[in-house]
Amino acid sequence: MLTVRQGLVALLTLCLALTASAAAHASGRGPAPAADRASPRSPVVFVHGYNADPGVWGALRGDLRAAGYTDAELFSFGYDTHQSVNEVLAGRLGAYVEQVRRETGAAKVDVVAHSFGSLVSRWYVKFGGGTATVDHWVSLAGPNRGTSTAWACALWDQACRDMTPGSYVVKNLGSGDATPGEVKYATFWSDCDEVINPDDSVPLTGATNTPVGCLAHNDLLGDDGTSAGVRAFLAS
């Protein structure tokens, strides 16, 4: 049983400890509460297009960093584009998303795709479990309902066959709900796109569809207006 003196010593020790903890937190030396450490944003996964590589995202990555994102929140999925959307690439993207979620501790990611990457990421969202792991999905100049220009390489390239109008991939992505789940969808499209034919193959029912004016296919990647639209959508 504590004596009066021992009780007073214990009480004084507790008070000193509480005072030191409060002072450390006020000065920024102590650990912040978990809610303060958590980022309100989802990490972004970029998915490049046909015959491209992660280097195409330099401008948009720079704009997102200027808007407050860190490099630890920006990820680029690199892959061989000459393979099947549904049999190979969507599954590899799904595995990459899981890796990003493990590294960041995030429940969901945002996906920003260009051109052919739109089909790869849409297949993952619709058929690969992505409705539970993707918060925002963005398509820049994606052949979402196919493009006739893909016939030029369809004879020898699986990815080109997947992009042709009426292909197995295009038909299945367009069947039922084209924008399933609680994912927020957006597309950005140009009426001067030399790769996507027809131009209005990009917009999707249920998505926020934004025309960007007369831009070449790859120019959407570095266009300031498109970048501002993507950043505003990701923040919504």
Coordinates of N, CA and C in Angstrom, one line a residue:
M1 N 0.9 -1.2 0.0 CA 0.0 0.0 0.0 C 0.9 1.2 0.0
L2 N 0.6 2.3 -0.9 CA 1.4 3.5 -1.0 C 1.2 4.3 0.2
T3 N 2.3 4.9 0.6 CA 2.2 6.0 1.7 C 1.8 7.3 1.0
V4 N 1.5 8.3 1.8 CA 1.1 9.6 1.3 C 2.3 10.2 0.5
R5 N 3.5 10.0 1.0 CA 4.6 10.6 0.3 C 4.9 9.9 -1.1
Q6 N 4.7 8.5 -1.1 CA 4.9 7.8 -2.3 C 3.8 8.2 -3.4
G7 N 2.6 8.4 -2.9 CA 1.5 8.8 -3.8 C 1.8 10.2 -4.4
L8 N 2.3 11.1 -3.6 CA 2.6 12.4 -4.1 C 3.7 12.4 -5.1
V9 N 4.7 11.5 -4.9 CA 5.8 11.4 -5.9 C 5.3 10.8 -7.2
A10 N 4.4 9.8 -7.1 CA 3.9 9.2 -8.3 C 3.1 10.2 -9.1
L11 N 2.3 11.0 -8.4 CA 1.4 12.0 -9.0 C 2.3 13.0 -9.7
L12 N 3.4 13.5 -9.0 CA 4.3 14.5 -9.6 C 4.9 13.9 -10.9
T13 N 5.4 12.6 -10.8 CA 6.0 12.0 -12.0 C 5.1 12.0 -13.2
L14 N 3.8 11.6 -12.9 CA 2.8 11.5 -14.0 C 2.6 12.9 -14.6
C15 N 2.5 13.9 -13.8 CA 2.2 15.3 -14.3 C 3.4 15.7 -15.2
L16 N 4.6 15.5 -14.7 CA 5.8 15.8 -15.5 C 5.8 15.1 -16.8
A17 N 5.4 13.9 -16.9 CA 5.4 13.1 -18.1 C 4.4 13.6 -19.1
L18 N 3.2 14.0 -18.6 CA 2.2 14.5 -19.4 C 2.5 15.9 -20.0
T19 N 3.2 16.7 -19.2 CA 3.6 18.0 -19.6 C 4.7 17.9 -20.7
A20 N 5.6 17.0 -20.5 CA 6.7 16.8 -21.5 C 6.1 16.3 -22.8
S21 N 5.1 15.4 -22.8 CA 4.5 14.9 -24.0 C 3.8 16.0 -24.8
A22 N 3.0 16.8 -24.0 CA 2.3 17.9 -24.6 C 3.2 18.9 -25.3
A23 N 4.3 19.2 -24.6 CA 5.3 20.2 -25.1 C 6.0 19.7 -26.4
A24 N 6.3 18.4 -26.4 CA 6.9 17.8 -27.6 C 6.0 17.8 -28.8
H25 N 4.7 17.5 -28.6 CA 3.8 17.6 -29.7 C 3.6 19.0 -30.2
A26 N 3.5 19.9 -29.2 CA 3.3 21.3 -29.6 C 4.5 21.9 -30.4
S27 N 5.7 21.4 -30.1 CA 6.9 21.9 -30.8 C 7.2 21.1 -32.1
G28 N 6.4 20.0 -32.4 CA 6.5 19.3 -33.6 C 7.5 18.1 -33.4
R29 N 8.1 17.9 -32.2 CA 9.1 16.8 -32.0 C 8.4 15.5 -31.7
G30 N 7.2 15.5 -31.3 CA 6.5 14.2 -31.0 C 5.8 13.7 -32.2
P31 N 5.4 12.4 -32.2 CA 4.7 11.8 -33.3 C 3.3 12.5 -33.5
A32 N 2.9 12.8 -34.7 CA 1.5 13.3 -34.9 C 0.5 12.2 -34.8
P33 N -0.7 12.6 -34.5 CA -1.8 11.6 -34.6 C -1.9 10.9 -35.9
A34 N -2.4 9.7 -36.0 CA -2.4 8.9 -37.2 C -3.2 9.7 -38.3
A35 N -4.3 10.3 -37.9 CA -5.1 11.0 -38.9 C -4.4 12.2 -39.5
D36 N -3.4 12.8 -38.8 CA -2.6 13.9 -39.4 C -1.5 13.3 -40.3
R37 N -1.1 12.1 -40.1 CA 0.0 11.5 -41.0 C -0.6 11.0 -42.3
A38 N -1.9 10.6 -42.3 CA -2.5 9.9 -43.5 C -2.7 11.0 -44.6
S39 N -2.3 10.6 -45.8 CA -2.6 11.5 -47.0 C -4.0 11.3 -47.4
P40 N -4.7 12.5 -47.7 CA -6.1 12.4 -48.1 C -6.2 11.9 -49.5
R41 N -5.1 11.8 -50.3 CA -5.2 11.5 -51.7 C -4.9 10.0 -51.8
S42 N -5.4 9.4 -52.9 CA -5.0 8.1 -53.3 C -3.7 8.2 -54.2
P43 N -2.8 7.3 -54.1 CA -1.6 7.3 -55.0 C -2.1 7.1 -56.5
V44 N -1.4 7.7 -57.4 CA -1.7 7.6 -58.8 C -0.9 6.6 -59.5
V45 N -1.5 5.7 -60.3 CA -0.9 4.8 -61.2 C -1.1 5.2 -62.6
F46 N 0.0 5.5 -63.3 CA -0.1 5.8 -64.7 C 0.1 4.6 -65.6
V47 N -0.7 4.5 -66.6 CA -0.6 3.4 -67.6 C -0.5 3.9 -69.0
H48 N 0.7 3.8 -69.5 CA 1.0 4.3 -70.9 C 0.3 3.6 -72.0
G49 N 0.4 4.1 -73.2 CA -0.2 3.5 -74.3 C 0.6 2.6 -75.2
Y50 N 0.1 2.3 -76.4 CA 0.8 1.4 -77.3 C 2.1 1.9 -77.8
N51 N 3.1 1.0 -77.8 CA 4.5 1.3 -78.2 C 5.1 2.5 -77.5
A52 N 4.7 2.7 -76.2 CA 5.2 3.8 -75.4 C 5.9 3.2 -74.2
D53 N 6.3 4.1 -73.2 CA 6.9 3.6 -72.0 C 6.6 4.7 -70.9
P54 N 6.9 4.4 -69.7 CA 6.6 5.3 -68.6 C 7.1 6.8 -68.7
G55 N 8.1 7.0 -69.6 CA 8.6 8.3 -69.8 C 7.6 9.3 -70.3
V56 N 6.5 8.8 -70.9 CA 5.5 9.8 -71.5 C 4.8 10.6 -70.4
W57 N 5.0 10.2 -69.2 CA 4.2 10.9 -68.1 C 5.0 12.0 -67.5
G58 N 6.1 12.4 -68.0 CA 6.9 13.4 -67.4 C 6.2 14.7 -67.1
A59 N 5.5 15.2 -68.0 CA 4.8 16.5 -67.9 C 3.7 16.4 -66.8
L60 N 2.9 15.4 -66.9 CA 1.8 15.3 -65.9 C 2.3 15.0 -64.5
R61 N 3.3 14.2 -64.4 CA 3.9 13.9 -63.1 C 4.4 15.2 -62.5
G62 N 5.1 16.0 -63.3 CA 5.6 17.3 -62.9 C 4.5 18.2 -62.4
D63 N 3.4 18.2 -63.1 CA 2.2 19.1 -62.7 C 1.6 18.6 -61.4
L64 N 1.6 17.3 -61.2 CA 1.0 16.7 -59.9 C 2.0 17.0 -58.8
R65 N 3.3 16.9 -59.0 CA 4.2 17.3 -58.0 C 4.1 18.8 -57.6
A66 N 3.9 19.6 -58.6 CA 3.7 21.0 -58.3 C 2.4 21.3 -57.5
A67 N 1.4 20.4 -57.7 CA 0.2 20.5 -57.0 C 0.2 19.9 -55.6
G68 N 1.4 19.3 -55.2 CA 1.5 18.8 -53.8 C 1.7 17.3 -53.7
Y69 N 1.6 16.6 -54.8 CA 1.9 15.1 -54.7 C 3.4 14.9 -54.5
T70 N 3.8 13.9 -53.9 CA 5.2 13.5 -53.7 C 5.5 12.3 -54.7
D71 N 6.8 12.1 -54.9 CA 7.2 11.0 -55.8 C 6.7 9.6 -55.2
A72 N 6.5 9.6 -53.9 CA 6.1 8.4 -53.2 C 4.6 8.1 -53.4
E73 N 3.9 9.1 -54.1 CA 2.5 8.9 -54.4 C 2.2 8.7 -55.9
L74 N 3.3 8.7 -56.7 CA 3.2 8.6 -58.2 C 3.9 7.4 -58.7
F75 N 3.2 6.5 -59.4 CA 3.7 5.3 -59.9 C 3.4 5.1 -61.4
S76 N 4.4 4.5 -62.1 CA 4.2 4.3 -63.5 C 4.3 2.8 -63.8
F77 N 3.3 2.2 -64.4 CA 3.2 0.8 -64.8 C 3.9 0.7 -66.1
G78 N 5.0 0.0 -66.2 CA 5.6 -0.2 -67.5 C 5.4 -1.7 -68.0
Y79 N 5.1 -1.8 -69.2 CA 4.7 -3.2 -69.7 C 4.9 -3.3 -71.2
D80 N 5.0 -4.5 -71.7 CA 5.1 -4.8 -73.2 C 3.7 -4.7 -73.8
T81 N 3.6 -3.7 -74.7 CA 2.2 -3.4 -75.2 C 1.8 -4.4 -76.3
H82 N 2.6 -5.3 -76.7 CA 2.3 -6.2 -77.8 C 1.7 -7.5 -77.3
Q83 N 0.9 -7.4 -76.2 CA 0.3 -8.6 -75.7 C -1.2 -8.4 -75.4
S84 N -1.9 -9.5 -75.0 CA -3.3 -9.5 -74.9 C -3.8 -8.7 -73.7
V85 N -4.8 -7.8 -73.9 CA -5.4 -7.1 -72.8 C -5.9 -8.0 -71.7
N86 N -6.8 -8.9 -72.1 CA -7.5 -9.7 -71.1 C -6.8 -10.9 -70.5
E87 N -5.9 -11.5 -71.3 CA -5.2 -12.7 -70.9 C -3.9 -12.4 -70.2
V88 N -3.3 -11.3 -70.4 CA -2.0 -11.0 -69.8 C -1.9 -9.7 -69.1
L89 N -2.2 -8.6 -69.8 CA -1.8 -7.3 -69.3 C -2.7 -6.8 -68.2
A90 N -4.0 -7.0 -68.2 CA -4.8 -6.6 -67.1 C -4.4 -7.2 -65.8
G91 N -4.1 -8.5 -65.9 CA -3.6 -9.2 -64.7 C -2.3 -8.7 -64.1
R92 N -1.4 -8.3 -65.0 CA -0.1 -7.7 -64.5 C -0.4 -6.4 -63.9
L93 N -1.3 -5.6 -64.5 CA -1.6 -4.3 -63.9 C -2.2 -4.5 -62.5
G94 N -3.1 -5.5 -62.4 CA -3.7 -5.8 -61.1 C -2.7 -6.1 -60.0
A95 N -1.7 -6.9 -60.4 CA -0.6 -7.3 -59.5 C 0.2 -6.0 -59.1
Y96 N 0.4 -5.1 -60.1 CA 1.1 -3.9 -59.8 C 0.4 -3.0 -58.8
V97 N -0.9 -2.9 -59.0 CA -1.8 -2.1 -58.1 C -1.7 -2.6 -56.7
E98 N -1.7 -4.0 -56.6 CA -1.6 -4.5 -55.2 C -0.2 -4.2 -54.6
Q99 N 0.8 -4.2 -55.4 CA 2.1 -3.8 -54.9 C 2.1 -2.4 -54.4
V100 N 1.5 -1.5 -55.2 CA 1.4 -0.1 -54.8 C 0.6 0.1 -53.5
R101 N -0.4 -0.6 -53.4 CA -1.2 -0.6 -52.1 C -0.5 -1.0 -50.9
R102 N 0.3 -2.1 -51.1 CA 1.2 -2.6 -50.0 C 2.2 -1.5 -49.6
E103 N 2.9 -1.0 -50.6 CA 3.9 0.0 -50.4 C 3.4 1.3 -49.7
T104 N 2.2 1.7 -50.1 CA 1.7 3.0 -49.6 C 0.7 2.8 -48.4
G105 N 0.2 1.6 -48.2 CA -0.8 1.5 -47.2 C -2.2 2.0 -47.6
A106 N -2.3 2.4 -48.9 CA -3.6 3.0 -49.4 C -4.6 1.9 -49.7
A107 N -5.9 2.2 -49.4 CA -6.9 1.3 -49.7 C -7.2 1.3 -51.2
K108 N -7.1 2.4 -51.9 CA -7.4 2.5 -53.3 C -6.3 3.4 -54.0
V109 N -6.3 3.2 -55.3 CA -5.4 4.0 -56.1 C -6.3 4.8 -57.2
D110 N -5.7 5.8 -57.7 CA -6.2 6.5 -58.9 C -5.5 6.0 -60.1
V111 N -6.2 5.8 -61.2 CA -5.5 5.3 -62.4 C -5.7 6.3 -63.5
V112 N -4.6 6.7 -64.2 CA -4.6 7.6 -65.3 C -3.9 6.9 -66.5
A113 N -4.7 6.7 -67.5 CA -4.3 5.9 -68.7 C -4.3 6.7 -69.9
H114 N -3.4 6.4 -70.8 CA -3.4 7.0 -72.2 C -3.6 6.0 -73.2
S115 N -4.4 6.2 -74.2 CA -4.6 5.4 -75.4 C -4.8 3.9 -75.0
F116 N -4.0 3.0 -75.5 CA -4.2 1.6 -75.3 C -4.3 1.2 -73.8
G117 N -3.6 2.0 -73.0 CA -3.6 1.8 -71.6 C -5.0 1.9 -71.0
S118 N -5.9 2.6 -71.7 CA -7.3 2.7 -71.2 C -8.0 1.3 -71.3
L119 N -7.7 0.5 -72.3 CA -8.3 -0.8 -72.4 C -7.8 -1.7 -71.3
V120 N -6.5 -1.7 -71.1 CA -5.8 -2.5 -70.1 C -6.4 -2.2 -68.7
S121 N -6.5 -0.9 -68.4 CA -6.9 -0.6 -67.1 C -8.5 -0.8 -66.9
R122 N -9.2 -0.6 -68.0 CA -10.7 -0.8 -67.9 C -11.0 -2.3 -67.7
W123 N -10.2 -3.1 -68.3 CA -10.4 -4.6 -68.1 C -10.1 -5.0 -66.7
Y124 N -9.0 -4.4 -66.1 CA -8.7 -4.7 -64.7 C -9.9 -4.2 -63.8
V125 N -10.4 -3.0 -64.1 CA -11.4 -2.4 -63.2 C -12.7 -3.3 -63.4
K126 N -13.1 -3.6 -64.6 CA -14.4 -4.3 -64.8 C -14.3 -5.8 -64.5
F127 N -13.3 -6.4 -64.8 CA -13.2 -7.9 -64.7 C -12.1 -8.4 -63.7
G128 N -11.3 -7.5 -63.2 CA -10.1 -8.0 -62.4 C -10.2 -7.6 -61.0
G129 N -11.4 -7.1 -60.5 CA -11.5 -6.7 -59.1 C -11.2 -5.2 -58.9
G130 N -10.9 -4.5 -59.9 CA -10.5 -3.1 -59.7 C -11.6 -2.2 -59.2
T131 N -12.9 -2.6 -59.3 CA -14.0 -1.7 -58.7 C -13.8 -1.5 -57.2
A132 N -13.1 -2.5 -56.6 CA -12.8 -2.3 -55.1 C -11.5 -1.6 -54.8
T133 N -10.7 -1.4 -55.8 CA -9.3 -0.9 -55.5 C -9.0 0.4 -56.2
V134 N -9.9 0.8 -57.1 CA -9.7 2.1 -57.9 C -10.7 3.1 -57.5
D135 N -10.2 4.3 -57.2 CA -11.1 5.4 -56.8 C -11.5 6.3 -58.0
H136 N -10.5 6.8 -58.7 CA -10.7 7.6 -59.9 C -10.0 6.8 -61.1
W137 N -10.7 6.8 -62.2 CA -10.1 6.3 -63.4 C -10.2 7.3 -64.5
V138 N -9.1 7.6 -65.2 CA -9.0 8.6 -66.2 C -8.5 8.0 -67.5
S139 N -9.1 8.3 -68.6 CA -8.7 7.9 -69.9 C -8.4 9.1 -70.8
L140 N -7.1 9.2 -71.2 CA -6.7 10.2 -72.2 C -6.6 9.6 -73.6
A141 N -7.5 10.0 -74.5 CA -7.5 9.5 -75.8 C -7.5 8.0 -75.9
G142 N -8.4 7.4 -75.1 CA -8.4 5.9 -75.1 C -9.4 5.4 -76.2
P143 N -9.0 4.3 -76.9 CA -9.9 3.7 -77.9 C -11.0 2.9 -77.3
N144 N -11.8 3.5 -76.5 CA -12.7 2.8 -75.6 C -13.8 2.0 -76.3
R145 N -14.1 2.5 -77.5 CA -15.0 1.7 -78.4 C -14.4 1.2 -79.6
G146 N -13.0 1.2 -79.6 CA -12.3 0.7 -80.7 C -11.8 1.8 -81.7
T147 N -10.8 1.6 -82.4 CA -10.4 2.5 -83.4 C -10.0 1.8 -84.7
S148 N -10.5 2.3 -85.8 CA -10.2 1.7 -87.1 C -8.8 1.7 -87.5
T149 N -8.0 2.6 -87.0 CA -6.6 2.7 -87.4 C -5.8 1.5 -86.9
A150 N -6.4 0.8 -85.9 CA -5.7 -0.4 -85.4 C -5.7 -1.6 -86.4
W151 N -6.5 -1.5 -87.4 CA -6.5 -2.6 -88.4 C -5.2 -2.6 -89.2
A152 N -4.4 -1.5 -89.2 CA -3.2 -1.4 -89.9 C -2.1 -2.4 -89.3
C153 N -2.2 -2.7 -88.1 CA -1.2 -3.6 -87.5 C -1.9 -4.9 -86.9
A154 N -3.2 -5.1 -87.1 CA -3.9 -6.2 -86.4 C -3.5 -7.5 -86.9
L155 N -2.9 -7.6 -88.2 CA -2.6 -8.9 -88.8 C -1.5 -9.6 -87.9
W156 N -0.6 -8.8 -87.4 CA 0.6 -9.4 -86.7 C 0.7 -9.0 -85.2
D157 N -0.2 -8.2 -84.7 CA -0.1 -7.7 -83.3 C -1.4 -7.9 -82.5
Q158 N -1.3 -8.6 -81.4 CA -2.4 -8.9 -80.6 C -3.0 -7.6 -80.0
A159 N -2.2 -6.7 -79.5 CA -2.7 -5.4 -78.9 C -3.5 -4.7 -80.0
C160 N -3.1 -4.6 -81.2 CA -3.8 -3.9 -82.3 C -5.1 -4.6 -82.5
R161 N -5.2 -5.9 -82.5 CA -6.4 -6.7 -82.7 C -7.4 -6.3 -81.5
D162 N -6.9 -6.1 -80.3 CA -7.7 -5.8 -79.2 C -8.3 -4.4 -79.3
M163 N -7.6 -3.5 -80.1 CA -8.1 -2.1 -80.2 C -9.1 -2.0 -81.4
T164 N -9.2 -3.0 -82.2 CA -10.1 -2.8 -83.4 C -11.6 -2.8 -83.0
P165 N -12.4 -2.0 -83.7 CA -13.9 -2.0 -83.3 C -14.5 -3.4 -83.4
G166 N -15.2 -3.7 -82.4 CA -15.9 -5.0 -82.4 C -15.0 -6.2 -81.9
S167 N -13.8 -5.9 -81.5 CA -12.9 -7.0 -81.0 C -13.5 -7.6 -79.7
Y168 N -13.0 -8.7 -79.3 CA -13.4 -9.4 -78.1 C -13.3 -8.5 -76.9
V169 N -12.2 -7.7 -76.8 CA -12.0 -6.8 -75.7 C -12.9 -5.7 -75.7
V170 N -13.1 -5.0 -76.9 CA -14.0 -3.9 -77.0 C -15.4 -4.3 -76.7
K171 N -15.9 -5.4 -77.3 CA -17.2 -5.9 -77.1 C -17.5 -6.2 -75.6
N172 N -16.6 -6.8 -74.9 CA -16.8 -7.2 -73.5 C -16.8 -6.0 -72.6
L173 N -15.9 -5.0 -72.9 CA -15.8 -3.8 -72.1 C -17.1 -3.0 -72.2
G174 N -17.7 -3.0 -73.4 CA -18.9 -2.2 -73.7 C -20.2 -2.9 -73.3
S175 N -20.1 -4.2 -72.9 CA -21.3 -4.9 -72.6 C -21.8 -4.5 -71.2
G176 N -23.1 -4.5 -71.0 CA -23.6 -4.1 -69.7 C -23.2 -2.7 -69.3
D177 N -22.8 -2.5 -68.1 CA -22.4 -1.2 -67.6 C -21.0 -0.9 -68.0
A178 N -20.8 0.1 -68.8 CA -19.4 0.5 -69.2 C -18.6 1.1 -68.1
T179 N -19.2 1.6 -67.1 CA -18.5 2.3 -66.0 C -19.0 1.7 -64.7
P180 N -18.7 0.5 -64.4 CA -19.2 -0.2 -63.2 C -18.7 0.2 -61.9
G181 N -19.4 -0.1 -60.8 CA -19.0 0.1 -59.4 C -19.1 1.5 -59.0
E182 N -18.4 1.8 -57.9 CA -18.4 3.2 -57.4 C -17.2 4.0 -57.8
V183 N -16.5 3.5 -58.8 CA -15.3 4.2 -59.4 C -15.8 5.5 -60.0
K184 N -15.0 6.5 -59.9 CA -15.3 7.8 -60.6 C -14.6 7.7 -62.0
Y185 N -15.3 7.9 -63.1 CA -14.7 7.7 -64.4 C -14.6 9.1 -65.1
A186 N -13.6 9.3 -65.9 CA -13.4 10.5 -66.7 C -12.7 10.2 -68.0
T187 N -13.1 10.8 -69.1 CA -12.4 10.7 -70.3 C -12.1 12.1 -70.9
F188 N -11.0 12.2 -71.6 CA -10.6 13.5 -72.2 C -10.3 13.1 -73.7
W189 N -10.9 13.8 -74.6 CA -10.8 13.4 -76.0 C -10.7 14.6 -76.9
S190 N -10.0 14.4 -78.1 CA -9.8 15.4 -79.1 C -10.6 15.2 -80.3
D191 N -11.1 16.2 -81.0 CA -11.8 16.0 -82.2 C -10.8 16.1 -83.4
C192 N -9.5 16.2 -83.1 CA -8.5 16.1 -84.2 C -7.5 15.0 -84.0
D193 N -7.9 14.0 -83.3 CA -7.1 12.8 -82.9 C -6.8 12.0 -84.2
E194 N -5.6 11.9 -84.6 CA -5.3 11.1 -85.8 C -5.2 9.6 -85.6
V195 N -5.2 9.2 -84.3 CA -5.1 7.8 -84.0 C -6.5 7.2 -83.7
I196 N -7.3 7.9 -82.9 CA -8.6 7.4 -82.6 C -9.6 7.7 -83.6
N197 N -10.2 6.7 -84.3 CA -11.2 7.0 -85.3 C -12.3 6.0 -85.1
P198 N -13.5 6.5 -84.9 CA -13.9 7.9 -84.8 C -13.4 8.6 -83.5
D199 N -13.4 9.9 -83.6 CA -12.9 10.7 -82.4 C -13.8 10.4 -81.2
D200 N -15.1 10.2 -81.4 CA -15.9 10.0 -80.2 C -16.0 8.6 -79.7
S201 N -15.0 7.8 -80.0 CA -14.8 6.5 -79.5 C -14.4 6.6 -78.0
V202 N -13.8 7.7 -77.6 CA -13.3 7.9 -76.3 C -14.3 8.0 -75.2
P203 N -15.3 8.9 -75.3 CA -16.3 9.1 -74.2 C -17.1 7.8 -73.8
L204 N -17.4 7.7 -72.5 CA -18.2 6.6 -72.0 C -19.4 7.1 -71.3
T205 N -20.5 6.3 -71.5 CA -21.7 6.6 -70.7 C -21.4 6.4 -69.2
G206 N -21.7 7.3 -68.4 CA -21.5 7.2 -67.0 C -20.2 7.9 -66.5
A207 N -19.4 8.4 -67.5 CA -18.1 9.1 -67.1 C -18.3 10.6 -67.3
T208 N -17.4 11.3 -66.7 CA -17.3 12.7 -67.0 C -16.4 12.9 -68.3
N209 N -17.0 13.3 -69.4 CA -16.4 13.3 -70.7 C -16.0 14.7 -71.1
T210 N -14.8 15.0 -71.3 CA -14.3 16.4 -71.5 C -13.6 16.5 -72.9
P211 N -14.2 17.3 -73.8 CA -13.5 17.5 -75.1 C -12.4 18.5 -74.8
V212 N -11.2 18.3 -75.4 CA -10.1 19.2 -75.2 C -9.7 20.0 -76.4
G213 N -10.6 20.0 -77.4 CA -10.3 20.8 -78.6 C -9.5 20.0 -79.6
C214 N -8.8 20.7 -80.5 CA -8.1 20.1 -81.6 C -6.6 19.8 -81.1
L215 N -6.4 18.6 -80.6 CA -5.1 18.2 -80.2 C -4.7 16.9 -80.9
A216 N -3.5 16.7 -81.2 CA -3.0 15.4 -81.7 C -3.0 14.4 -80.6
H217 N -3.0 13.1 -81.0 CA -3.2 12.0 -80.0 C -2.2 12.1 -78.8
N218 N -1.0 12.3 -79.1 CA 0.0 12.4 -78.0 C 0.1 13.7 -77.3
D219 N -0.5 14.7 -77.9 CA -0.4 16.1 -77.3 C -1.2 16.2 -76.0
L220 N -2.2 15.3 -75.8 CA -3.0 15.3 -74.6 C -2.1 15.1 -73.4
L221 N -0.9 14.4 -73.6 CA 0.0 14.1 -72.5 C 0.6 15.3 -71.9
G222 N 0.8 16.4 -72.7 CA 1.5 17.5 -72.2 C 0.7 18.8 -72.3
D223 N -0.6 18.7 -72.6 CA -1.4 19.9 -72.7 C -1.8 20.4 -71.3
D224 N -1.6 21.7 -71.1 CA -1.9 22.3 -69.8 C -3.3 22.2 -69.4
G225 N -4.2 22.5 -70.4 CA -5.6 22.4 -70.1 C -6.1 21.0 -69.7
T226 N -5.6 20.0 -70.4 CA -5.9 18.6 -70.1 C -5.4 18.3 -68.7
S227 N -4.1 18.7 -68.4 CA -3.5 18.4 -67.1 C -4.3 19.1 -66.0
A228 N -4.8 20.3 -66.2 CA -5.6 20.9 -65.2 C -6.9 20.2 -65.0
G229 N -7.5 19.7 -66.0 CA -8.7 18.9 -65.9 C -8.5 17.6 -65.2
V230 N -7.4 16.9 -65.4 CA -7.1 15.7 -64.8 C -6.9 15.9 -63.3
R231 N -6.1 17.0 -62.9 CA -5.9 17.3 -61.5 C -7.2 17.7 -60.8
A232 N -8.0 18.4 -61.4 CA -9.3 18.8 -60.8 C -10.2 17.5 -60.6
F233 N -10.2 16.6 -61.5 CA -11.0 15.4 -61.4 C -10.4 14.5 -60.3
L234 N -9.1 14.4 -60.2 CA -8.6 13.5 -59.1 C -8.8 14.1 -57.8
A235 N -9.0 15.4 -57.7 CA -9.3 16.1 -56.4 C -10.8 16.0 -56.1
S236 N -11.6 15.6 -57.0 CA -13.1 15.6 -56.7 C -13.5 14.4 -55.9

